[in-house]
Each structure stands twice: as C-alpha cells, then as structure tokens.
CSV table of C-alpha atoms and ligand atoms in Angstrom, one decimal:
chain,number,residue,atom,x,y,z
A,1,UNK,CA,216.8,70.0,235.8
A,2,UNK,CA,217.2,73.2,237.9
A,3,UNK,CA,218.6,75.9,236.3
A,4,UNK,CA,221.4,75.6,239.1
A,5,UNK,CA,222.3,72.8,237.8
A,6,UNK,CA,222.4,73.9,234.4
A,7,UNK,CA,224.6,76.1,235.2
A,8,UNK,CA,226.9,74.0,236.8
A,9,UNK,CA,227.3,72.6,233.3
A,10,UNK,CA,229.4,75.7,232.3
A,11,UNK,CA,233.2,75.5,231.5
A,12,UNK,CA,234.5,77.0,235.0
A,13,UNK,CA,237.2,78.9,232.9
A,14,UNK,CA,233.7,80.5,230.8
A,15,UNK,CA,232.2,80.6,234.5
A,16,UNK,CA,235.3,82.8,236.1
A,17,UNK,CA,235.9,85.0,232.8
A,18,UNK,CA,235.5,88.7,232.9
A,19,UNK,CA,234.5,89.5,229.6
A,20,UNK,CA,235.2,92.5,227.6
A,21,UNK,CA,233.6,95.7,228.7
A,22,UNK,CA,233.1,97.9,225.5
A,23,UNK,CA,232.2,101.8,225.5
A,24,UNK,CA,228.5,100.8,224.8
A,25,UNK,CA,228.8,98.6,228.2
A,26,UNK,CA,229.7,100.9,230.3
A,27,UNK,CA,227.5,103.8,229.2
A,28,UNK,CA,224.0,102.7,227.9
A,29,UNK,CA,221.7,105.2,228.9
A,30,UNK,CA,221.7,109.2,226.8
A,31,UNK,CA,223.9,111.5,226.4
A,32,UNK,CA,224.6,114.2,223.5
A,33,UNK,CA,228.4,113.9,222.9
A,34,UNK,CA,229.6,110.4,222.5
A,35,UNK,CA,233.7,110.7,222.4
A,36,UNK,CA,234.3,107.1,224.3
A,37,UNK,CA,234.6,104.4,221.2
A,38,UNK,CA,237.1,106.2,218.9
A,39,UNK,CA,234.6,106.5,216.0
A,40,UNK,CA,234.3,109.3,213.7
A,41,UNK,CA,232.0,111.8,214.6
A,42,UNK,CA,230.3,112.9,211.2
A,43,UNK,CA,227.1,111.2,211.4
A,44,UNK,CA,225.8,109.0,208.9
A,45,UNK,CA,223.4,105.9,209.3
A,46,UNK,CA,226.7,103.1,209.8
A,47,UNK,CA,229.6,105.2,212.2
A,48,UNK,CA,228.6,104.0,215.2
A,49,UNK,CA,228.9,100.9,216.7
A,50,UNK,CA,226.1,98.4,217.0
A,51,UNK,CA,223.7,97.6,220.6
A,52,UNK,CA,225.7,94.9,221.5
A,53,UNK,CA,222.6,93.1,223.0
A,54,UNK,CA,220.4,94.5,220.0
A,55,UNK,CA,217.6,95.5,222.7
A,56,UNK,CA,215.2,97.0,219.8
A,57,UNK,CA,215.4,93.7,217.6
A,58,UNK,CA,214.9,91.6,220.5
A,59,UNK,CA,211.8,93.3,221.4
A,60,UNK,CA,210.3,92.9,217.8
A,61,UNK,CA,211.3,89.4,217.9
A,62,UNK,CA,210.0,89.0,221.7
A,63,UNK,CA,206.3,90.6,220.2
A,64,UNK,CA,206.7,88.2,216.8
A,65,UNK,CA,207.2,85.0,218.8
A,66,UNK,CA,205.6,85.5,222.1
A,67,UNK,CA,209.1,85.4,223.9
A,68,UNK,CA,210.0,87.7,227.0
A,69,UNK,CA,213.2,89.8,225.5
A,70,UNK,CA,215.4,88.1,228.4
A,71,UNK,CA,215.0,84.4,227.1
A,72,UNK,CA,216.3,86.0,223.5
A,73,UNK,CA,220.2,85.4,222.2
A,74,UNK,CA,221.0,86.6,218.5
A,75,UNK,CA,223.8,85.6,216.9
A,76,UNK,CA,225.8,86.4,213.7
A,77,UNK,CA,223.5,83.3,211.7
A,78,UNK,CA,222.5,80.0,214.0
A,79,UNK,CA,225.4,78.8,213.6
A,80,UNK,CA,227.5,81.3,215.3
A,81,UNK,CA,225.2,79.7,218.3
A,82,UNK,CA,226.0,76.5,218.2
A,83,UNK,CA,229.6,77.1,218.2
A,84,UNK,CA,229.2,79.8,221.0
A,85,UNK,CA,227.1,77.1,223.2
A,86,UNK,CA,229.9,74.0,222.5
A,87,UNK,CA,232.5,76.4,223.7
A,88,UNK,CA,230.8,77.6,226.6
A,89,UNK,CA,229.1,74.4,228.1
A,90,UNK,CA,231.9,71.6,226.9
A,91,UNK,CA,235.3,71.5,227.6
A,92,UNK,CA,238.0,70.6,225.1
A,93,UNK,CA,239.2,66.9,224.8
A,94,UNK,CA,236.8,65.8,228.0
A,95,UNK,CA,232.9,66.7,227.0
A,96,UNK,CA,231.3,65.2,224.5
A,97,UNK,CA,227.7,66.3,222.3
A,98,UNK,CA,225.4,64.0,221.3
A,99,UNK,CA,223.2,64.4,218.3
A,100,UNK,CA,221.8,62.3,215.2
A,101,UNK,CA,222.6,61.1,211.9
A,102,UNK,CA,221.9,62.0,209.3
A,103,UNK,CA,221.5,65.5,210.5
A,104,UNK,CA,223.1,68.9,209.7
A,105,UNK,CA,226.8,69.0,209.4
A,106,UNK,CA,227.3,72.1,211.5
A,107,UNK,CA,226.9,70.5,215.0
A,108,UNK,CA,230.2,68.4,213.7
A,109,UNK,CA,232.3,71.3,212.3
A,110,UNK,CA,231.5,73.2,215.5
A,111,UNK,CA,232.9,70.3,217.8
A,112,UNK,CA,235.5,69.3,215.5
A,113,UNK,CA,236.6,73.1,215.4
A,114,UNK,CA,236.4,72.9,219.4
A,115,UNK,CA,238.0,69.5,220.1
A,116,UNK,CA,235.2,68.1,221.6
A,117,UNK,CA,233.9,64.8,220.7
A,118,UNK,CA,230.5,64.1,219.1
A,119,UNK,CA,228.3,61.1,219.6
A,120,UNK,CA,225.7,59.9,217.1
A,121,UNK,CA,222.5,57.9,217.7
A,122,UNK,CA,221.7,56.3,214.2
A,123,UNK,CA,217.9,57.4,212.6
A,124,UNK,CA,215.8,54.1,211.4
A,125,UNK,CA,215.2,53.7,207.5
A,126,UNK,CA,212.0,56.2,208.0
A,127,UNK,CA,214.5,58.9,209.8
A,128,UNK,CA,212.9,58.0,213.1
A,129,UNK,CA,214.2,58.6,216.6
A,130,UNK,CA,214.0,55.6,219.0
A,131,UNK,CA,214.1,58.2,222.4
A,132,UNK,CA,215.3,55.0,224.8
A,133,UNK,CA,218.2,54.3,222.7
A,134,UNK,CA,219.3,58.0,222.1
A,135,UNK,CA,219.2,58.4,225.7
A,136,UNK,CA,221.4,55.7,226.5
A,137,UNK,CA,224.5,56.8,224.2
A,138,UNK,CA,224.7,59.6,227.0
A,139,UNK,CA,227.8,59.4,229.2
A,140,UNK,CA,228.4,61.5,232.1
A,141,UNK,CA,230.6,64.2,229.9
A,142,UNK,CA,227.7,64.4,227.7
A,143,UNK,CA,227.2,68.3,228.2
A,144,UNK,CA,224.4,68.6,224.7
A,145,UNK,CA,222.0,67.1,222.6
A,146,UNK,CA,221.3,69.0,219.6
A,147,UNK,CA,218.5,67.7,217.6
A,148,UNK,CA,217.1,69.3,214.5
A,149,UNK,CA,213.2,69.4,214.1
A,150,UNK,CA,212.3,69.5,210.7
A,151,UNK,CA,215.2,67.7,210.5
A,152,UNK,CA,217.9,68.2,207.7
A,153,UNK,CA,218.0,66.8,205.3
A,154,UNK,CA,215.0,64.2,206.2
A,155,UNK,CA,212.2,67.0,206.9
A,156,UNK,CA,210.2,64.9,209.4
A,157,UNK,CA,209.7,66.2,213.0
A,158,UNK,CA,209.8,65.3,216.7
A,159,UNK,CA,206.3,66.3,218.5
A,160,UNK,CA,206.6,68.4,221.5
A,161,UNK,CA,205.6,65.3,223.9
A,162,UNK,CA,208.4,63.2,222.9
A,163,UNK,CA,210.7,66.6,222.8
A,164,UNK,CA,209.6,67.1,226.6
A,165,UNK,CA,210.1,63.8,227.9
A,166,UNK,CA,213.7,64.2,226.2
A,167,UNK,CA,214.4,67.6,228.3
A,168,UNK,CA,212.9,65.6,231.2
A,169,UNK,CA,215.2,62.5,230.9
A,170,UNK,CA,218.6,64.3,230.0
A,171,UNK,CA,220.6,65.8,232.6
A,172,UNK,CA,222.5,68.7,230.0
A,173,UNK,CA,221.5,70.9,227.7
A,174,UNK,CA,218.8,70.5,224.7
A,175,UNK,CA,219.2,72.2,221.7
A,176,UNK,CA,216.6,72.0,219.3
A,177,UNK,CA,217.1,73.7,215.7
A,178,UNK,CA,213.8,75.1,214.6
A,179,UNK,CA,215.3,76.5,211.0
A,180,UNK,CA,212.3,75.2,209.1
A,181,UNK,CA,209.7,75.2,211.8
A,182,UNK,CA,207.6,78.0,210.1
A,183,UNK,CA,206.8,75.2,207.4
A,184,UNK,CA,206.2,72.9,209.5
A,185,UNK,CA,202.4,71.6,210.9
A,186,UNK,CA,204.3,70.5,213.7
A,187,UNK,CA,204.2,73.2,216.9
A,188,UNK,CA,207.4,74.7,217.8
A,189,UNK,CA,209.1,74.2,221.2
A,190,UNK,CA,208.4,77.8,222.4
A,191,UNK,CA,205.9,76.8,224.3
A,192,UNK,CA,208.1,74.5,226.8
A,193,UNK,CA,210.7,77.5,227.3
A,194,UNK,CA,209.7,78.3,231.1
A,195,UNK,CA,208.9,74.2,231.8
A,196,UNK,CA,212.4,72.9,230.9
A,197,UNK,CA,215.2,75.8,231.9
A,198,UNK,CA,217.8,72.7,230.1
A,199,UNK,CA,216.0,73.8,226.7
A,200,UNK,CA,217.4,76.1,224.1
A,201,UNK,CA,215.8,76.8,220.9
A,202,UNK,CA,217.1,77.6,217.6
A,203,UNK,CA,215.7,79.9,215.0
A,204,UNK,CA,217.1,81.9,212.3
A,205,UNK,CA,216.3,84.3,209.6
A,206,UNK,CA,217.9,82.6,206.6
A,207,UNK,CA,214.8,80.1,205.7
A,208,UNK,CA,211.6,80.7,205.9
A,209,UNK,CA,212.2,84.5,206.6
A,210,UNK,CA,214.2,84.7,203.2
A,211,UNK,CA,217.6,86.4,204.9
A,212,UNK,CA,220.1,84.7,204.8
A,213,UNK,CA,222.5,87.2,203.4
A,214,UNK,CA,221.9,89.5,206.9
A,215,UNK,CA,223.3,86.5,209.1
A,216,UNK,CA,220.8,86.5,212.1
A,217,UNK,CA,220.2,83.7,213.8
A,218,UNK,CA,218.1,83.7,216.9
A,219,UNK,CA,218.2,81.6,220.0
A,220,UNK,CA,215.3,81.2,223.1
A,221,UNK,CA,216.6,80.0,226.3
A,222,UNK,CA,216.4,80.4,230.4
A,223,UNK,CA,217.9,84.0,230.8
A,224,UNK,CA,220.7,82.4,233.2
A,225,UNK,CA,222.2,81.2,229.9
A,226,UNK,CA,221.5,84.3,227.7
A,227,UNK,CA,224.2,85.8,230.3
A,228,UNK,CA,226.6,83.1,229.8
A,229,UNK,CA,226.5,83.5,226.3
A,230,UNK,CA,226.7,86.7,226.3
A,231,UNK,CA,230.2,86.6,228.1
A,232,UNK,CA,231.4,84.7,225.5
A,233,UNK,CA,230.3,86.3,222.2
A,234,UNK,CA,232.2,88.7,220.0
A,235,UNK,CA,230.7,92.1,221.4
A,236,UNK,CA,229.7,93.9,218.3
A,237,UNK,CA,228.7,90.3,216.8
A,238,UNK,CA,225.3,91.1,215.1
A,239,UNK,CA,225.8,94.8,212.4
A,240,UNK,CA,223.8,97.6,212.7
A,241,UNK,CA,222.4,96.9,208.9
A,242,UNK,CA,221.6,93.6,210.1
A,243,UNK,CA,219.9,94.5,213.2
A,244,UNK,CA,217.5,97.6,211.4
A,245,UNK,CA,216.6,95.1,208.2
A,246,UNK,CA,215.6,91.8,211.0
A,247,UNK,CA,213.3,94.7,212.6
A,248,UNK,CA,211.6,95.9,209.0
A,249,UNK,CA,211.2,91.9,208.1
A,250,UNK,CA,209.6,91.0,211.4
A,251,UNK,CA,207.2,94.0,211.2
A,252,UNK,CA,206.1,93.1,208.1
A,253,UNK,CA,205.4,89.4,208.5
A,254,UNK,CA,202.1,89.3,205.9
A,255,UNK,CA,204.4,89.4,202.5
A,256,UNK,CA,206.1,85.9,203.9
A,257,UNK,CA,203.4,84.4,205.6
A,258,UNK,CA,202.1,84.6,201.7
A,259,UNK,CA,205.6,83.0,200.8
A,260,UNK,CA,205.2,81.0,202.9
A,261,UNK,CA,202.0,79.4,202.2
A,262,UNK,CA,202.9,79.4,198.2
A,263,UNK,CA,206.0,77.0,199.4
A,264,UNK,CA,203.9,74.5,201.2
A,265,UNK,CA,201.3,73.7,198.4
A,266,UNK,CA,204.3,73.7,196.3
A,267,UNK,CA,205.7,71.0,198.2
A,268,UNK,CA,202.3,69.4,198.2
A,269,UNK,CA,202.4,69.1,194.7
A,270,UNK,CA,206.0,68.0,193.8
A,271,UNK,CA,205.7,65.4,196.6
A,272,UNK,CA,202.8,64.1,194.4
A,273,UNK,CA,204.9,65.3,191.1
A,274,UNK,CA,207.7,62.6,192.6
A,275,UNK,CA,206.1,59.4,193.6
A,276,UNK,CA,204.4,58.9,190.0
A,277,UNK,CA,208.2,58.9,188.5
A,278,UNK,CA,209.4,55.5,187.8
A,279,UNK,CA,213.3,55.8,188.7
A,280,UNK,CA,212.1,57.1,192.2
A,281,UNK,CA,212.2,55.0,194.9
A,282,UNK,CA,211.6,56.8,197.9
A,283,UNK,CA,209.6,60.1,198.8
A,284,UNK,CA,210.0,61.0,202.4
A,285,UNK,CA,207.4,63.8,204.0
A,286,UNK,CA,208.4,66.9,204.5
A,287,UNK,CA,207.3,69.6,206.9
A,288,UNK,CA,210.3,71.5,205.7
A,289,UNK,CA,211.0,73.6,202.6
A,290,UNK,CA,212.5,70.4,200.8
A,291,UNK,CA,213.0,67.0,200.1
A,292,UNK,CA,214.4,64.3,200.1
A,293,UNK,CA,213.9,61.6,197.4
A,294,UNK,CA,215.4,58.2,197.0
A,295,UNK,CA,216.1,57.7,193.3
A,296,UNK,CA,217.7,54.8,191.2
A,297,UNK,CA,220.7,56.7,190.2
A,298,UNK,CA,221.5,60.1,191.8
A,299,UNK,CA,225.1,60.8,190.4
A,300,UNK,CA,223.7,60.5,186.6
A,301,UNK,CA,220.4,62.7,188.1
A,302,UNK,CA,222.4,65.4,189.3
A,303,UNK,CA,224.8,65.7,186.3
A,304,UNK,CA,221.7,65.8,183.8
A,305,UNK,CA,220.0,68.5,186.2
A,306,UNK,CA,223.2,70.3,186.3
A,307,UNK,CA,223.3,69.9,182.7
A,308,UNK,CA,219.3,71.6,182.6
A,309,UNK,CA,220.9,74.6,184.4
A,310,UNK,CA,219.0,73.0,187.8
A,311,UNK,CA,221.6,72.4,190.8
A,312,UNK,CA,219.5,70.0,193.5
A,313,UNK,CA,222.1,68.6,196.7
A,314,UNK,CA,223.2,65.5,196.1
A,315,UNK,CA,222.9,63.6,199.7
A,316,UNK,CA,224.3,60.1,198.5
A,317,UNK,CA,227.2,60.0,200.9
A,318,UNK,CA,225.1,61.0,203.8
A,319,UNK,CA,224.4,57.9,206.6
A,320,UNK,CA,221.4,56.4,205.8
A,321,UNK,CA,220.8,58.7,202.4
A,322,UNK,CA,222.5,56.5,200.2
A,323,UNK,CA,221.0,57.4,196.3
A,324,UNK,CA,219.2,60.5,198.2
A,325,UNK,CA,218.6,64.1,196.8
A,326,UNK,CA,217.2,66.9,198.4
A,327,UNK,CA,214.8,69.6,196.4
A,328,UNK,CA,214.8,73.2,197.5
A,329,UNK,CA,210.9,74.0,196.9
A,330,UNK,CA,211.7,76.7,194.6
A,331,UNK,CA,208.6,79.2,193.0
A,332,UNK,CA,206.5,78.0,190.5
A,333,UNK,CA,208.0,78.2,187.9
A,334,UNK,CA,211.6,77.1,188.8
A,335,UNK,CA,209.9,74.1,190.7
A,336,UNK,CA,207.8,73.3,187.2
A,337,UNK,CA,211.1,73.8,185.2
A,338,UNK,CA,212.3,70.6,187.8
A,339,UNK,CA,209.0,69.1,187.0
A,340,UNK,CA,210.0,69.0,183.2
A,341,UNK,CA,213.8,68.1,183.9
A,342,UNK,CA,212.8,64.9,185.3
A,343,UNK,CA,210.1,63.9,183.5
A,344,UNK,CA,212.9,64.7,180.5
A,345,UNK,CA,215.3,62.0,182.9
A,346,UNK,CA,212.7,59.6,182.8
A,347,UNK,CA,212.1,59.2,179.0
A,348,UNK,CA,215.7,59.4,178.3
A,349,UNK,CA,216.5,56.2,181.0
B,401,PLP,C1,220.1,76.4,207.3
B,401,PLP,C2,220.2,75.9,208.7
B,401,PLP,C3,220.6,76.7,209.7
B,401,PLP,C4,220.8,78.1,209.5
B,401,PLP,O1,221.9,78.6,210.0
B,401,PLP,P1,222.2,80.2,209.8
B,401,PLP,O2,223.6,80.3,210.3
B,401,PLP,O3,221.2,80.9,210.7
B,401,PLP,O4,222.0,80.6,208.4
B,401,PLP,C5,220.6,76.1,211.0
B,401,PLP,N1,220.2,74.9,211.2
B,401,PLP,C6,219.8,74.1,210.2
B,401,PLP,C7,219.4,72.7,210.5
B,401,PLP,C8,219.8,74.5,208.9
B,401,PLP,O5,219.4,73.7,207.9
C-alpha cells in the first residue's frame, strides 16, 4: 500500500475535522510570562499543562527503540490507541476489524464501544495462524487487522516474514500489539516501519517496563497517521507526571533489562515445573511473561489457589481455552510459593 491510499482509509468526517487548538498549540516556542491557558501562576512541578505531543518523551523513546520521533504516538495506556485508531479509520455501523481468537479482549470493547463490527479468524489447537484463511475473512469494509504478537493469552508469536507478507497482502491497516515483545526471542516489527507505511505497532509501558500505574502506551507508525491521530486525541491526553517518570524509566533501562532476564529463566523453569504435574494436560510456550496451561479441572484449581492466597486468570471460557489458566511469572519466590500450591493440588486430587 501507498501511504495515499492509507489515507484514504480515514473517516472523511476525521479527514475534514479541525481539531482543537489549545494555548500550547498556538504558542510552542519561549517566552517568560505565560498568561494564555488560565492556570495559576505560582510555580510548582504540576500547574502547567502537559506538551501535548510529549516532544522530550518521544525523543527518549525514539533513542531507546531506534525510531525517528515523527513515526512516535503515545497514548494514555495502549489501549487508549486502539480505540483512538477504530474511531479514526472505521466508520460506525459500515467498517468492520478483523482480528483473532482467542486474543485480547480490548480490540472488542473498543469496536463494540464504537459500533463497528469485528470479525474473527479462529487460531488452530496449537494457537496457530493459517495467513490464507485470515486473509480471506477480509471484506471490502475491512478498515484493520489487529494482531497480537506474543499473543494473549497463548504467548506464541508471528515471525516478521509471515507479519510482512500480511502488510503486503492486506489493503488496510495492520496493527500489531508488541505488549510482551521485550520477552520475547522473536524480533519486533520495528524494523519493517519504513517498508510497510499500512503498519502500526503497539508498545506500552505496563509489562515488561513495570508501569502500568503511569498509563503510557506507545504506538510506531508512518508520520501521515501520527497526524491523524493526533487530530483526534484528547489534547492533554498523556500527564506531566507520566511523561517525566516514562523519561527516568527509559533512561535507566539496565535495572529491567535485569528484571527482565530473571522473568525469562523463571518462565523456563515453571514451564518445566508444569509438564511433570499429573492433572496438566497442556503447556503451551511462551515468549511472553505467562502462561497458559491446560489442566484437568481449572474451576476447583483456581478456588484452591485462591484459597492459598495465589489469584492466577482463569481462561476456561475463552474460544479455544477451554480448562486453560494463565500464570503471571511472578519473582522467585511468589512463583516457588505457586510451585508448592500445586504440587499441594496434586496430592490432595
Ligand atoms: C496488557 C496489554 C496491553 C496493555 O495496555 P495498556 O493500556 O498499555 O496498559 C495491550 N495489549 C495487550 C495484548 C496486553 O496484554
């Protein structure tokens, strides 16, 4: 796709709108006296109103990732994103996305909160994406595809070749969530940014980066879109607080990477931990911070790990996780408390 015709995608009442012009848009450069927003002048860290494009974060984030600032979008959490994307590219009642199951429930409150219709290609019993099939439940008002790679709550990924020849084959937008792709061995979609300008990219704080009380989600895409978003989004939609605590995380990457690495061997080992248990039936890889594990009967396993003090997500009722839970790797010690909890479960069933 050209990036023309991406844009051609865009709701033409989001295409015509003049968006709100706030004091901070109409003077950005310095000045000593600033009496055009209505805030109280005695100075402390909070009276003034946020960047509303968040220029520093955006160039910590652009060094951290290897991104140009212009192909950056933050957003109040990810998921402020995905509703802001539905409601500029898909029009109420005639557009539809298409996405997967199981996957993560957001893509469906965020259509379902917009009126727009979602279509599901069904995963195999290994959580597996047949590409040919996906690509044929698009239909001409199919405006996005959002897939999730490591996918929740499965925790497999897609590899950037078969990713690629999805952006190639679709004629609309591709959203792919990266929210656990720093755990992942599988490369993140970065990389493609300036090949496909139909590809958007997901990111966020709350995971890996251990936020998720500051709400920052953070989105790559062709800068043609970055201006169509920002149109759209609530001016002041990422805080000052937020904005100054994302820029002392991302500068000081070594404490997590550390996390980091501690989570993965910890998943190493309760992947091992799981498969020797006798009520479970199914371990499925991970290259996520979780996962998922058939067993022989979740609802009693959750109510005696409840019971333990141990709260795990109970994915039973999900499509195609019927007698699934998902595990949180937790440190080592919570994830050794589990360890005892079901080994505890096994001797009592
Ligand atoms: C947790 C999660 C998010 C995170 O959303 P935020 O709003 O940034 O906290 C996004 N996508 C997926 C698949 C997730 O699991």
């Amino acid at each position: 796709m050209t990036i023309a015709s991406v844009l051609n995608l865009v709701r033409p009442n989001v295409a015509a709108l003049t968006p709100y012009s706030s004091a901070r848009d109409e003077f950005t450069s310095d000045a000593k006296i600033f009496l055009d927003a209505n805030e109280n002048p005695y100075n402390w860290a909070f009276n003034r109103y946020p960047d509303p494009y968040q220029k520093k974060l955006k160039e910590a984030i652009s060094e951290w990732r290897g991104v140009d600032k212009q192909h950056i979008f933050i957003g109040n959490g990810s998921d402020e994103i995905i509703d802001l994307l539905i409601r500029a590219f898909c029009e109420p009642k005639v557009d539809n996305i298409l996405t997967v199951r199981p996957s993560y429930g957001m893509y469906k409150v965020s259509a379902d909160i917009n009126e727009v219709q979602i279509k599901y290609h069904n995963l195999d019993e290994k959580f597996e994406l047949d590409f040919d099939s996906l690509l044929a439940c698009v239909d001409t008002q199919t405006k996005i595809l959002f897939l999730c790679s490591p996918n929740n709550p499965s925790g497999n990924c897609i590899s950037i070749e078969n990713l690629s020849y999805i952006c190639q084959s679709f004629n609309g937008l591709v959203v792919v969530d990266e929210a656990y792709i720093d755990f992942a061995a599988t490369p993140s979609m970065v990389s493609k940014l300036k090949e496909f300008p139909n590809l958007i990219i997901l990111q966020t704080l709350s995971k890996a980066m251990g936020a998720a009380g500051i709400r920052l989600g953070v989105a790559f895409m062709h800068t043609e879109i970055v201006t169509i978003l920002n149109k759209i989004k609530p001016p002041y939609n990422v805080n000052s607080a937020t904005q100054e605590i994302a820029i002392d995380i991302i500068s000081d990457m070594e404490n997590i990477d550390g996390q980091i690495q501690q989570i993965k061997t910890e998943r190493t080992s309760l992947f091992q931990f799981l498969d020797t248990l006798n009520f479970v039936e199914e371990v499925f890889p991970s290259e996520a911070n979780f996962i998922l594990v058939r067993v022989k009967d979740v609802f009693k396993l959750y109510d005696f790990l409840l019971s333990q003090g141990i709260v795990a997500r109970n994915r039973d009722k999900e499509f195609r996780c019927q007698g699934c839970i998902r595990f949180t790797i937790g440190t080592p010690e919570e994830n050794e408390q589990l360890k005892q909890s079901l080994l505890l479960f096994q001797q009592q069933n």
